[in-house]
Amino acid sequence: MSKKRVGIIGAGPSGLAQLRAFEAAKKKGLDVPEVVCFEKQSNWGGMWNYSWRTGVGKYGEPIHGSMYKYLWSNGPKECLEFSDYSFDEHFKKPISSYPPRPVLFDYIQGRIKKNNVRDYIRFDTTVRWVNYDEDTQKFKIVLDNLKLDKTYTEEFDYLVVASGHFSTPNMPYFEGIDEFPGQVLHAHDFRGADPYKDQDLLIIGSSYSAEDIGVQCHKHGAKSVTLSYRSNPIGVNWPEGITEVPLLKYFEGDVAHFKDGTSKRFDAVVMCTGYQHKFPFLPDELRLKTKNNLYPDHLYKGIFFNDAPNLIYLGMQDQYYTFNMFDAQAWVSRDYIMGTYKIPAKAERRLDINKWLIQNEKLKTSFDHVDFQSDYIKDLLSLSDYPDFNVDKVAEMFKEWLKDKDENILTYRDKTFQSVVTGTMAEKHHTEWMDELDDSKERYLYAEDKEEVEEDA
Ligand code: FAD
Ligand code: NA7
């Protein structure tokens, strides 16, 4: 009998987790299916693979990356640590709790470089369209080899969608914006604070991107940062130079008028207004339709598409947990594909989904959100052999992190946490975050050693 075939769309942290899960089974001597991963970029890492480009890439595909220069982890690394590949194993020494992007990118790659995972990935390949044949229960996938400009088709028994959901901007309209003389862009196209030095910057939104881009621009020398919220302000203790105001109503030239009757002149506008879950390669009946939330409807165990469970979505939730959640999902997905984890009938799956949706509706505070996603992780961990980790302790760290941010948004990244995987306490970074303008891996990992060498010489 020929081997079952599994197609994975995307080689970001979620797709790589799926590949790693199969590798782990193979190492145990199990007979794994044939796995192929399609990645439209030329390298792996998804969001963590920084792109200086905006708009379209060298082959004319929409740019996936939304990350920017000077991006430091926005949560403690101890909350996302792989439980089968620790930070200690990778870096061979304790590091701080909030590393910059290149350091986390290095960590993600360390685990997969140990295996031959790269051989399973077809880079520069976009998944253009998917057809599902109900009779044969096979997915027919139309692929574009971007380098060769060749279109071809392949068939799979299972399809894992790991294409991310922080890439297609949600871009609202505000009256008068068409006449605004300065730059207007979405966070997706923001590539770093440098252009906004000495500028008055308006940011729309009150979630992670608004907070992080606002604080980064403040740190790197913006004259003023004004954050405009629709529902709730971020409400932390803002330093002088950052203010929060209610929603923008309209522009008059370069002057923005807000709902509370106040107004101010701006040089540039960054829309930190979130992203759309967008799957242009999936037909209507297979497409996940959801907003950014902690439990998207139609996904059993947060991953199996209820109408066709051989279609598996990874990482589609709003995220407190990231890398370790993708892992926990990928291990369950693998066991389903390999037949060692059975799912119940559709109606029973619907009841389970409803149970989570009802709980999700009841959540009020950020602490509730953390507890909810922690419960979800525990549920996943109970279903596979992904190495257990102390989820309650991680939930506590998330709550500490939320409190730290409330207290001082400029210094929370100087705090340290203890790993639940190794017990190692993080080191303080050699430079306080507000004074550290260089986010390179070399400076982060070796600057201190270098200074010592220079002093000794
Ligand atoms: P992605 O990383 O988005 O990867 C999806 C992959 O799919 C990409 O490589 C893409 O090219 C590929 N793809 C998409 N469509 C196709 C197609 N049709 N064909 C082939 N390939 C395709 N998380 C944290 O834990 N800490 C942080 O500090 C943090 N900061 C963030 C900052 C920003 C600005 C953003 C946008 C996100 C941040 N995140 C952070 C969350 C981040 O999204 C996750 O850490 C992680 O990257 C999600 O992994 P993923 O594999 O699900 O998706
Ligand atoms: P989020 O977390 O989805 O937040 C989107 C924000 O945009 C949120 O504050 C919304 O306000 C706001 N929004 C959405 N539409 C509008 C309109 N029309 N007008 C004003 N404000 C609006 O996205 P982020 O980009 O912050 O974070 C996504 C990921 O990127 C995250 O994982 C980070 O790690 C980085 P609301 O509260 O709904 O009123």
Coordinates of C-alpha atoms and ligand atoms in Angstrom, one line a residue:
M1 CA 0.0 0.0 0.0
S2 CA 1.4 3.5 -0.9
K3 CA 2.1 5.8 2.0
K4 CA -0.4 8.5 3.0
R5 CA 0.6 12.0 1.9
V6 CA 0.5 15.1 4.2
G7 CA 0.8 18.6 2.7
I8 CA 1.7 21.5 5.0
I9 CA 1.2 25.1 3.9
G10 CA 3.8 27.4 5.5
A11 CA 7.2 26.9 7.2
G12 CA 6.7 29.3 10.0
P13 CA 6.8 28.2 13.6
S14 CA 3.5 26.3 13.2
G15 CA 4.5 24.4 10.0
L16 CA 7.9 23.7 11.4
A17 CA 6.3 22.3 14.6
Q18 CA 4.4 19.9 12.4
L19 CA 7.5 18.8 10.6
R20 CA 9.3 18.4 13.9
A21 CA 6.5 16.3 15.3
F22 CA 6.8 13.8 12.4
E23 CA 10.6 13.8 12.9
A24 CA 10.1 12.9 16.6
A25 CA 7.9 10.0 15.6
K26 CA 10.4 8.8 13.0
K27 CA 13.2 8.9 15.5
K28 CA 11.1 6.6 17.7
G29 CA 11.1 4.1 14.8
L30 CA 7.5 4.7 13.7
D31 CA 6.5 4.5 10.1
V32 CA 5.6 8.1 9.3
P33 CA 3.6 9.3 6.2
E34 CA 5.2 11.2 3.3
V35 CA 5.3 14.8 4.3
V36 CA 5.8 17.9 2.0
C37 CA 5.8 21.5 3.2
F38 CA 5.2 24.4 0.8
E39 CA 6.7 27.8 1.7
K40 CA 6.3 30.8 -0.5
Q41 CA 9.3 32.6 0.9
S42 CA 12.9 31.5 0.2
N43 CA 13.6 30.7 3.9
W44 CA 11.8 29.3 6.9
G45 CA 10.7 31.0 10.1
G46 CA 7.5 32.7 8.9
M47 CA 7.1 36.0 10.7
W48 CA 10.5 35.6 12.3
N49 CA 12.2 35.6 8.9
Y50 CA 12.5 39.4 8.7
S51 CA 11.8 41.0 5.3
W52 CA 12.9 44.6 4.4
R53 CA 10.4 44.5 1.6
T54 CA 6.9 45.8 1.7
G55 CA 4.1 45.3 -0.9
V56 CA 5.1 42.4 -3.1
G57 CA 8.2 40.2 -3.1
K58 CA 10.7 39.5 -5.9
Y59 CA 8.2 37.1 -7.6
G60 CA 5.2 39.5 -7.2
E61 CA 3.6 37.6 -4.2
P62 CA 2.2 39.6 -1.3
I63 CA 4.9 40.1 1.3
H64 CA 4.1 37.9 4.3
G65 CA 6.3 39.5 7.0
S66 CA 4.9 42.1 9.4
M67 CA 7.9 42.1 11.7
Y68 CA 10.2 45.1 12.0
K69 CA 13.7 46.2 13.1
Y70 CA 14.2 46.7 16.8
L71 CA 11.5 44.1 17.6
W72 CA 12.1 42.5 21.0
S73 CA 10.0 39.6 22.3
N74 CA 6.8 41.1 23.6
G75 CA 6.4 38.4 26.2
P76 CA 8.8 36.4 28.4
K77 CA 10.6 33.8 26.4
E78 CA 10.0 31.4 29.3
C79 CA 6.3 31.4 28.2
L80 CA 7.0 30.1 24.7
E81 CA 10.0 27.7 25.3
F82 CA 9.8 24.4 23.3
S83 CA 9.6 21.7 26.0
D84 CA 11.7 19.4 23.8
Y85 CA 14.4 22.0 23.0
S86 CA 15.3 24.4 25.8
F87 CA 17.0 27.8 25.5
D88 CA 19.9 26.3 27.6
E89 CA 20.4 23.5 25.0
H90 CA 20.5 26.1 22.2
F91 CA 22.5 29.0 23.7
K92 CA 24.6 27.0 26.2
K93 CA 24.3 29.9 28.7
P94 CA 21.4 31.7 30.4
I95 CA 20.1 34.7 28.4
S96 CA 17.6 37.4 29.3
S97 CA 13.8 36.9 29.2
Y98 CA 13.0 39.2 26.3
P99 CA 15.4 38.6 23.5
P100 CA 15.3 40.5 20.1
R101 CA 13.9 38.9 17.0
P102 CA 17.1 37.6 15.5
V103 CA 17.9 35.7 18.7
L104 CA 14.5 34.0 18.7
F105 CA 14.8 33.3 15.0
D106 CA 18.1 31.6 15.8
Y107 CA 16.4 29.5 18.6
I108 CA 13.6 28.4 16.3
Q109 CA 16.2 27.3 13.7
G110 CA 18.4 25.4 16.2
R111 CA 15.8 22.7 16.9
I112 CA 15.1 22.0 13.2
K113 CA 18.7 22.2 12.0
K114 CA 19.3 19.2 14.3
N115 CA 17.1 17.2 12.1
N116 CA 16.8 16.9 8.3
V117 CA 13.6 19.0 8.3
R118 CA 14.8 21.3 5.4
D119 CA 14.6 18.4 3.0
Y120 CA 10.8 18.3 3.4
I121 CA 10.3 21.9 2.4
R122 CA 9.8 23.3 -1.1
F123 CA 10.7 26.9 -0.9
D124 CA 9.6 29.7 -3.3
T125 CA 6.4 27.7 -3.7
T126 CA 3.0 29.2 -3.3
V127 CA -0.1 27.1 -2.7
R128 CA -2.4 28.7 -5.2
W129 CA -5.6 26.6 -4.8
V130 CA -7.0 23.6 -3.1
N131 CA -9.8 21.3 -4.3
Y132 CA -11.3 18.6 -2.0
D133 CA -12.9 15.5 -3.5
E134 CA -15.5 14.2 -1.0
D135 CA -15.6 10.8 -2.7
T136 CA -11.9 10.1 -2.7
Q137 CA -11.3 12.3 0.4
K138 CA -8.2 13.7 -1.2
F139 CA -7.0 17.3 -1.5
K140 CA -5.8 18.3 -5.0
I141 CA -3.4 21.2 -4.6
V142 CA -2.4 23.7 -7.3
L143 CA 1.1 24.9 -6.7
D144 CA 3.3 27.6 -8.2
N145 CA 7.0 27.2 -8.3
L146 CA 7.8 30.9 -8.3
K147 CA 11.5 30.6 -9.3
L148 CA 10.7 28.5 -12.4
D149 CA 7.3 30.2 -13.0
K150 CA 5.7 26.7 -13.3
T151 CA 2.3 25.6 -12.1
Y152 CA 1.6 22.0 -11.1
T153 CA -0.8 19.9 -9.1
E154 CA -0.3 17.3 -6.4
E155 CA -2.7 15.1 -4.3
F156 CA -2.7 14.7 -0.5
D157 CA -4.7 12.8 2.0
Y158 CA -4.3 15.4 4.8
L159 CA -3.7 19.1 4.5
V160 CA -2.2 21.2 7.3
V161 CA -2.8 24.9 7.0
A162 CA -0.1 26.8 8.8
S163 CA -0.1 30.0 6.8
G164 CA -0.4 32.4 9.8
H165 CA -3.0 35.1 10.3
F166 CA -1.0 38.3 11.0
S167 CA -0.2 39.2 7.4
T168 CA -3.2 40.6 5.7
P169 CA -4.0 44.1 7.1
N170 CA -7.4 45.2 8.3
M171 CA -7.3 48.8 7.1
P172 CA -10.2 51.0 8.1
Y173 CA -11.2 54.3 6.4
F174 CA -11.4 57.6 8.2
E175 CA -13.0 60.7 6.7
G176 CA -10.3 63.0 5.3
I177 CA -7.5 60.4 5.3
D178 CA -7.3 60.6 1.5
E179 CA -6.1 64.2 1.9
F180 CA -3.7 63.6 4.8
P181 CA -0.3 64.9 3.5
G182 CA 2.0 62.6 5.5
Q183 CA 2.7 58.9 5.3
V184 CA -0.2 56.5 6.2
L185 CA 0.6 52.9 6.5
H186 CA -0.5 49.7 8.3
A187 CA 1.6 48.0 10.9
H188 CA 2.2 45.2 8.4
D189 CA 4.4 47.6 6.4
F190 CA 6.1 49.2 9.4
R191 CA 9.8 48.3 9.2
G192 CA 11.2 50.2 12.2
A193 CA 11.1 53.5 14.0
D194 CA 13.9 55.4 12.1
P195 CA 11.6 57.4 9.8
Y196 CA 9.6 58.8 12.7
K197 CA 12.4 60.4 14.6
D198 CA 11.4 64.0 15.7
Q199 CA 7.9 63.4 14.2
D200 CA 4.5 63.6 15.7
L201 CA 3.0 60.1 15.2
L202 CA -0.6 59.0 15.3
I203 CA -1.3 55.3 15.9
I204 CA -4.8 53.8 15.6
G205 CA -5.5 50.8 17.7
S206 CA -5.0 49.6 21.3
S207 CA -3.6 46.1 21.2
Y208 CA -0.1 44.6 20.9
S209 CA 1.0 46.3 17.7
A210 CA -0.1 49.7 18.8
E211 CA 1.6 49.3 22.1
D212 CA 4.9 48.0 20.7
I213 CA 5.2 50.3 17.7
G214 CA 4.2 53.3 19.9
V215 CA 6.8 52.4 22.5
Q216 CA 9.5 51.7 20.0
C217 CA 9.0 55.0 18.2
H218 CA 9.1 56.8 21.6
K219 CA 12.4 54.9 22.4
H220 CA 14.0 55.8 19.0
G221 CA 13.2 59.5 19.2
A222 CA 9.7 60.3 17.9
K223 CA 8.7 63.8 19.1
S224 CA 5.3 62.5 20.3
V225 CA 3.2 59.4 20.0
T226 CA -0.6 59.5 20.2
L227 CA -2.5 56.3 20.4
S228 CA -6.2 56.4 19.4
Y229 CA -8.5 53.6 20.7
R230 CA -11.8 52.3 19.5
S231 CA -13.1 50.2 22.5
N232 CA -10.7 50.4 25.4
P233 CA -7.5 52.2 26.0
I234 CA -4.4 50.1 26.7
G235 CA -4.4 52.1 29.9
V236 CA -0.8 51.5 31.2
N237 CA 1.2 54.1 33.0
W238 CA 2.4 56.0 29.9
P239 CA 5.6 58.0 30.0
E240 CA 5.7 61.6 29.0
G241 CA 5.6 61.7 25.2
I242 CA 3.0 59.0 24.8
T243 CA -0.7 59.8 25.2
E244 CA -3.9 57.8 24.6
V245 CA -7.0 59.4 23.2
P246 CA -10.4 58.1 22.1
L247 CA -11.1 57.1 18.4
L248 CA -10.2 59.3 15.5
K249 CA -13.3 60.9 13.9
Y250 CA -11.8 62.6 10.8
F251 CA -8.8 64.5 9.4
E252 CA -8.7 68.1 8.2
G253 CA -5.4 68.3 6.3
D254 CA -2.8 67.1 8.7
V255 CA -5.0 67.7 11.8
A256 CA -6.8 64.7 13.4
H257 CA -10.0 65.3 15.3
F258 CA -10.9 62.8 18.0
K259 CA -14.2 61.7 19.5
D260 CA -13.6 63.6 22.8
G261 CA -13.4 66.9 20.8
T262 CA -9.6 67.2 21.0
S263 CA -7.4 67.6 17.9
K264 CA -3.7 67.5 17.0
R265 CA -1.5 67.9 14.0
F266 CA 0.5 64.8 12.8
D267 CA 3.3 64.0 10.5
A268 CA 2.5 60.3 10.0
V269 CA -0.2 57.7 10.8
V270 CA 0.3 54.0 11.5
M271 CA -2.8 51.8 11.5
C272 CA -2.3 49.2 14.2
T273 CA -5.8 47.9 13.4
G274 CA -5.1 44.2 13.3
Y275 CA -5.2 41.5 10.6
Q276 CA -7.6 39.4 8.6
H277 CA -7.6 35.6 8.6
K278 CA -7.1 35.2 4.8
F279 CA -6.9 32.0 2.9
P280 CA -7.1 32.9 -0.8
F281 CA -6.1 29.4 -1.7
L282 CA -9.1 27.7 -0.1
P283 CA -12.6 27.3 -1.5
D284 CA -15.5 28.7 0.5
E285 CA -16.6 25.4 2.1
L286 CA -13.1 24.7 3.5
R287 CA -12.2 28.3 4.5
L288 CA -11.9 29.2 8.2
K289 CA -13.9 32.3 8.7
T290 CA -13.1 34.0 12.0
K291 CA -11.9 37.2 13.6
N292 CA -8.7 37.2 15.8
N293 CA -9.9 35.4 19.0
L294 CA -8.9 32.8 21.5
Y295 CA -11.2 30.0 20.1
P296 CA -12.1 30.3 16.5
D297 CA -15.4 28.5 15.7
H298 CA -15.4 25.3 13.5
L299 CA -12.2 23.9 14.8
Y300 CA -12.3 20.8 17.0
K301 CA -9.5 20.9 19.6
G302 CA -8.7 24.3 18.0
I303 CA -7.3 22.5 14.9
F304 CA -9.5 20.0 13.1
F305 CA -11.9 21.7 10.6
N306 CA -15.2 20.2 11.7
D307 CA -16.7 19.8 8.2
A308 CA -13.7 18.0 6.9
P309 CA -11.3 17.0 9.8
N310 CA -8.5 15.8 7.5
L311 CA -8.1 19.6 7.0
I312 CA -6.1 20.8 10.0
Y313 CA -5.4 24.4 10.9
L314 CA -2.5 25.3 13.2
G315 CA -1.9 28.5 15.1
M316 CA -5.2 30.2 14.2
Q317 CA -5.9 31.4 17.7
D318 CA -5.1 34.8 19.1
Q319 CA -1.9 34.1 21.0
Y320 CA -0.6 34.3 24.5
Y321 CA 1.1 31.0 24.1
T322 CA 2.9 30.7 20.8
F323 CA 5.7 28.2 20.0
N324 CA 4.7 25.7 22.7
M325 CA 1.1 25.9 21.7
F326 CA 1.9 25.3 18.0
D327 CA 3.9 22.3 19.2
A328 CA 1.1 20.9 21.3
Q329 CA -1.3 21.3 18.4
A330 CA 1.2 19.7 15.9
W331 CA 1.7 16.7 18.0
V332 CA -2.1 16.0 18.3
S333 CA -2.4 16.6 14.5
R334 CA 0.4 14.1 13.9
D335 CA -1.2 11.4 16.1
Y336 CA -4.5 11.9 14.3
I337 CA -2.9 11.5 10.9
M338 CA -0.9 8.5 12.1
G339 CA -4.1 6.9 13.5
T340 CA -3.1 6.8 17.2
Y341 CA -5.5 9.6 18.2
K342 CA -9.1 9.1 17.2
I343 CA -11.6 11.9 17.0
P344 CA -15.3 11.4 17.8
A345 CA -18.2 11.9 15.4
K346 CA -19.1 15.3 14.0
A347 CA -22.0 16.1 16.4
E348 CA -19.9 15.2 19.4
R349 CA -17.1 17.4 18.1
R350 CA -19.6 20.3 17.7
L351 CA -20.6 19.9 21.4
D352 CA -16.9 20.1 22.4
I353 CA -16.4 23.2 20.3
N354 CA -19.5 24.8 21.7
K355 CA -18.3 24.2 25.3
W356 CA -15.1 26.2 24.6
L357 CA -17.0 28.9 22.7
I358 CA -19.3 29.4 25.7
Q359 CA -16.4 29.6 28.1
N360 CA -14.7 32.1 25.7
E361 CA -17.8 34.3 25.7
K362 CA -17.6 34.6 29.5
L363 CA -14.0 35.9 29.7
K364 CA -13.7 39.4 31.0
T365 CA -10.1 40.3 32.0
S366 CA -6.7 39.6 30.5
F367 CA -6.1 37.2 33.4
D368 CA -9.2 35.2 32.3
H369 CA -7.8 35.1 28.8
V370 CA -4.5 33.7 30.1
D371 CA -6.4 31.0 32.1
F372 CA -8.6 30.1 29.2
Q373 CA -5.6 29.5 26.8
S374 CA -3.8 27.7 29.6
D375 CA -6.7 25.3 29.9
Y376 CA -6.7 24.8 26.2
I377 CA -3.0 23.9 26.3
K378 CA -3.5 21.5 29.1
D379 CA -6.3 19.8 27.1
L380 CA -3.9 19.4 24.1
L381 CA -1.1 18.1 26.3
S382 CA -3.3 15.4 27.7
L383 CA -3.8 14.1 24.1
S384 CA -0.3 13.4 22.9
D385 CA 3.2 12.6 24.1
Y386 CA 4.5 16.2 23.6
P387 CA 6.7 16.6 26.7
D388 CA 4.5 18.0 29.6
F389 CA 5.5 21.4 31.0
N390 CA 4.1 23.3 34.0
V391 CA 1.3 25.2 32.4
D392 CA 0.1 26.7 35.7
K393 CA 3.6 28.2 36.3
V394 CA 3.6 29.6 32.7
A395 CA 0.2 31.2 33.3
E396 CA 1.5 32.8 36.5
M397 CA 4.4 34.3 34.4
F398 CA 2.0 35.7 31.9
K399 CA 0.1 37.4 34.7
E400 CA 3.3 38.8 36.1
W401 CA 4.2 40.1 32.6
L402 CA 0.8 41.8 32.4
K403 CA 1.3 43.4 35.8
D404 CA 4.9 44.5 34.8
K405 CA 3.6 46.2 31.7
D406 CA 0.9 48.0 33.7
E407 CA 3.5 49.2 36.1
N408 CA 6.1 50.4 33.6
I409 CA 5.8 49.8 29.9
L410 CA 9.4 51.0 29.4
T411 CA 11.1 48.6 31.8
Y412 CA 9.1 45.4 31.7
R413 CA 11.6 43.9 29.3
D414 CA 14.3 44.2 32.0
K415 CA 12.6 41.6 34.2
T416 CA 13.7 38.0 34.4
F417 CA 11.8 34.7 34.7
Q418 CA 12.6 31.1 35.4
S419 CA 12.4 28.4 32.8
V420 CA 9.8 25.6 33.5
V421 CA 11.7 23.3 31.2
T422 CA 15.2 23.5 32.8
G423 CA 14.7 25.6 36.0
T424 CA 17.3 28.1 34.8
M425 CA 16.8 31.7 35.9
A426 CA 17.2 34.1 33.1
E427 CA 20.1 36.6 33.2
K428 CA 19.6 40.3 33.1
H429 CA 20.6 41.7 29.7
H430 CA 23.9 43.6 29.8
T431 CA 22.1 46.9 28.9
E432 CA 18.7 48.2 30.0
W433 CA 16.1 47.8 27.2
M434 CA 15.5 51.6 26.9
D435 CA 19.2 52.2 26.3
E436 CA 19.7 49.3 24.0
L437 CA 19.3 50.5 20.4
D438 CA 21.1 47.6 18.7
D439 CA 19.0 44.5 18.3
S440 CA 21.6 42.3 16.5
K441 CA 22.3 38.8 17.7
E442 CA 26.0 39.6 17.9
R443 CA 25.5 42.5 20.3
Y444 CA 22.9 40.6 22.3
L445 CA 24.9 37.5 22.8
Y446 CA 28.5 38.6 22.8
A447 CA 28.9 42.3 23.5
E448 CA 29.8 41.7 27.2
D449 CA 32.4 39.1 26.3
K450 CA 33.9 41.5 23.7
E451 CA 34.1 44.4 26.2
E452 CA 35.9 42.0 28.6
V453 CA 38.4 40.9 26.0
E454 CA 39.1 44.6 25.0
E455 CA 39.6 45.5 28.7
D456 CA 42.0 42.5 29.2
A457 CA 44.1 43.4 26.1
Ligands
FAD1 P1 3.7 32.7 10.4 O1 4.9 32.9 11.3 O2 3.0 33.8 9.9 O3 4.2 31.7 9.2 C1 3.3 31.4 8.1 C2 4.1 30.9 6.9 O4 3.2 30.5 5.9 C3 4.9 32.1 6.3 O5 6.3 31.6 6.2 C4 4.3 32.3 5.0 O6 5.2 32.7 4.0 C5 3.7 31.0 4.6 N1 2.6 31.1 3.7 C6 1.5 31.8 3.8 N2 0.7 31.6 2.7 C7 1.3 30.7 1.9 C8 0.9 30.1 0.7 N3 -0.2 30.3 0.1 N4 1.8 29.2 0.2 C9 2.9 28.9 0.8 N5 3.3 29.4 2.0 C10 2.5 30.3 2.5 N6 4.9 35.9 18.9 C11 5.7 35.7 20.0 O7 5.7 34.6 20.6 N7 6.4 36.7 20.5 C12 6.5 37.9 19.9 O8 7.2 38.8 20.4 C13 5.7 38.1 18.8 N8 5.8 39.3 18.1 C14 5.1 39.5 17.0 C15 5.2 40.6 16.3 C16 4.5 40.9 15.1 C17 4.6 42.2 14.4 C18 3.7 39.8 14.6 C19 2.9 40.0 13.3 C20 3.5 38.6 15.3 C21 4.2 38.4 16.5 N9 4.2 37.2 17.2 C22 4.9 37.0 18.3 C23 3.2 36.2 16.7 C24 3.8 35.3 15.6 O9 2.8 35.4 14.6 C25 4.0 33.9 16.0 O10 5.1 33.9 16.9 C26 4.4 32.9 14.9 O11 5.2 33.5 13.9 C27 3.2 32.3 14.2 O12 3.6 31.2 13.4 P2 2.8 30.6 12.2 O13 3.7 29.6 11.6 O14 1.5 30.2 12.7 O15 2.6 31.8 11.2
NA7_2 P1 -5.1 42.8 17.3 O1 -4.6 42.2 18.6 O2 -6.0 41.9 16.6 O3 -5.7 44.2 17.7 C1 -6.3 45.0 16.7 C2 -6.6 46.4 17.2 O4 -7.1 47.2 16.2 C3 -7.6 46.4 18.4 O5 -7.1 47.4 19.3 C4 -8.8 46.9 17.7 O6 -9.7 47.6 18.5 C5 -8.2 47.9 16.7 N1 -9.1 48.1 15.5 C6 -9.6 47.2 14.6 N2 -10.4 47.8 13.7 C7 -10.4 49.1 14.1 C8 -11.1 50.3 13.5 N3 -11.8 50.2 12.5 N4 -10.8 51.5 14.1 C9 -10.1 51.6 15.2 N5 -9.4 50.5 15.8 C10 -9.6 49.3 15.2 O7 -3.9 43.1 16.3 P2 -2.4 43.5 16.6 O8 -1.8 43.9 15.3 O9 -2.3 44.5 17.7 O10 -1.7 42.2 17.2 C11 -1.5 41.1 16.4 C12 -0.3 40.4 16.6 O11 0.8 41.1 16.1 C13 0.0 40.0 18.0 O12 0.1 38.6 18.2 C14 1.4 40.6 18.3 O13 2.2 39.6 18.8 C15 1.8 41.2 17.1 P3 -10.9 47.0 19.4 O14 -10.3 46.7 20.7 O15 -11.3 45.7 18.6 O16 -11.9 48.0 19.4

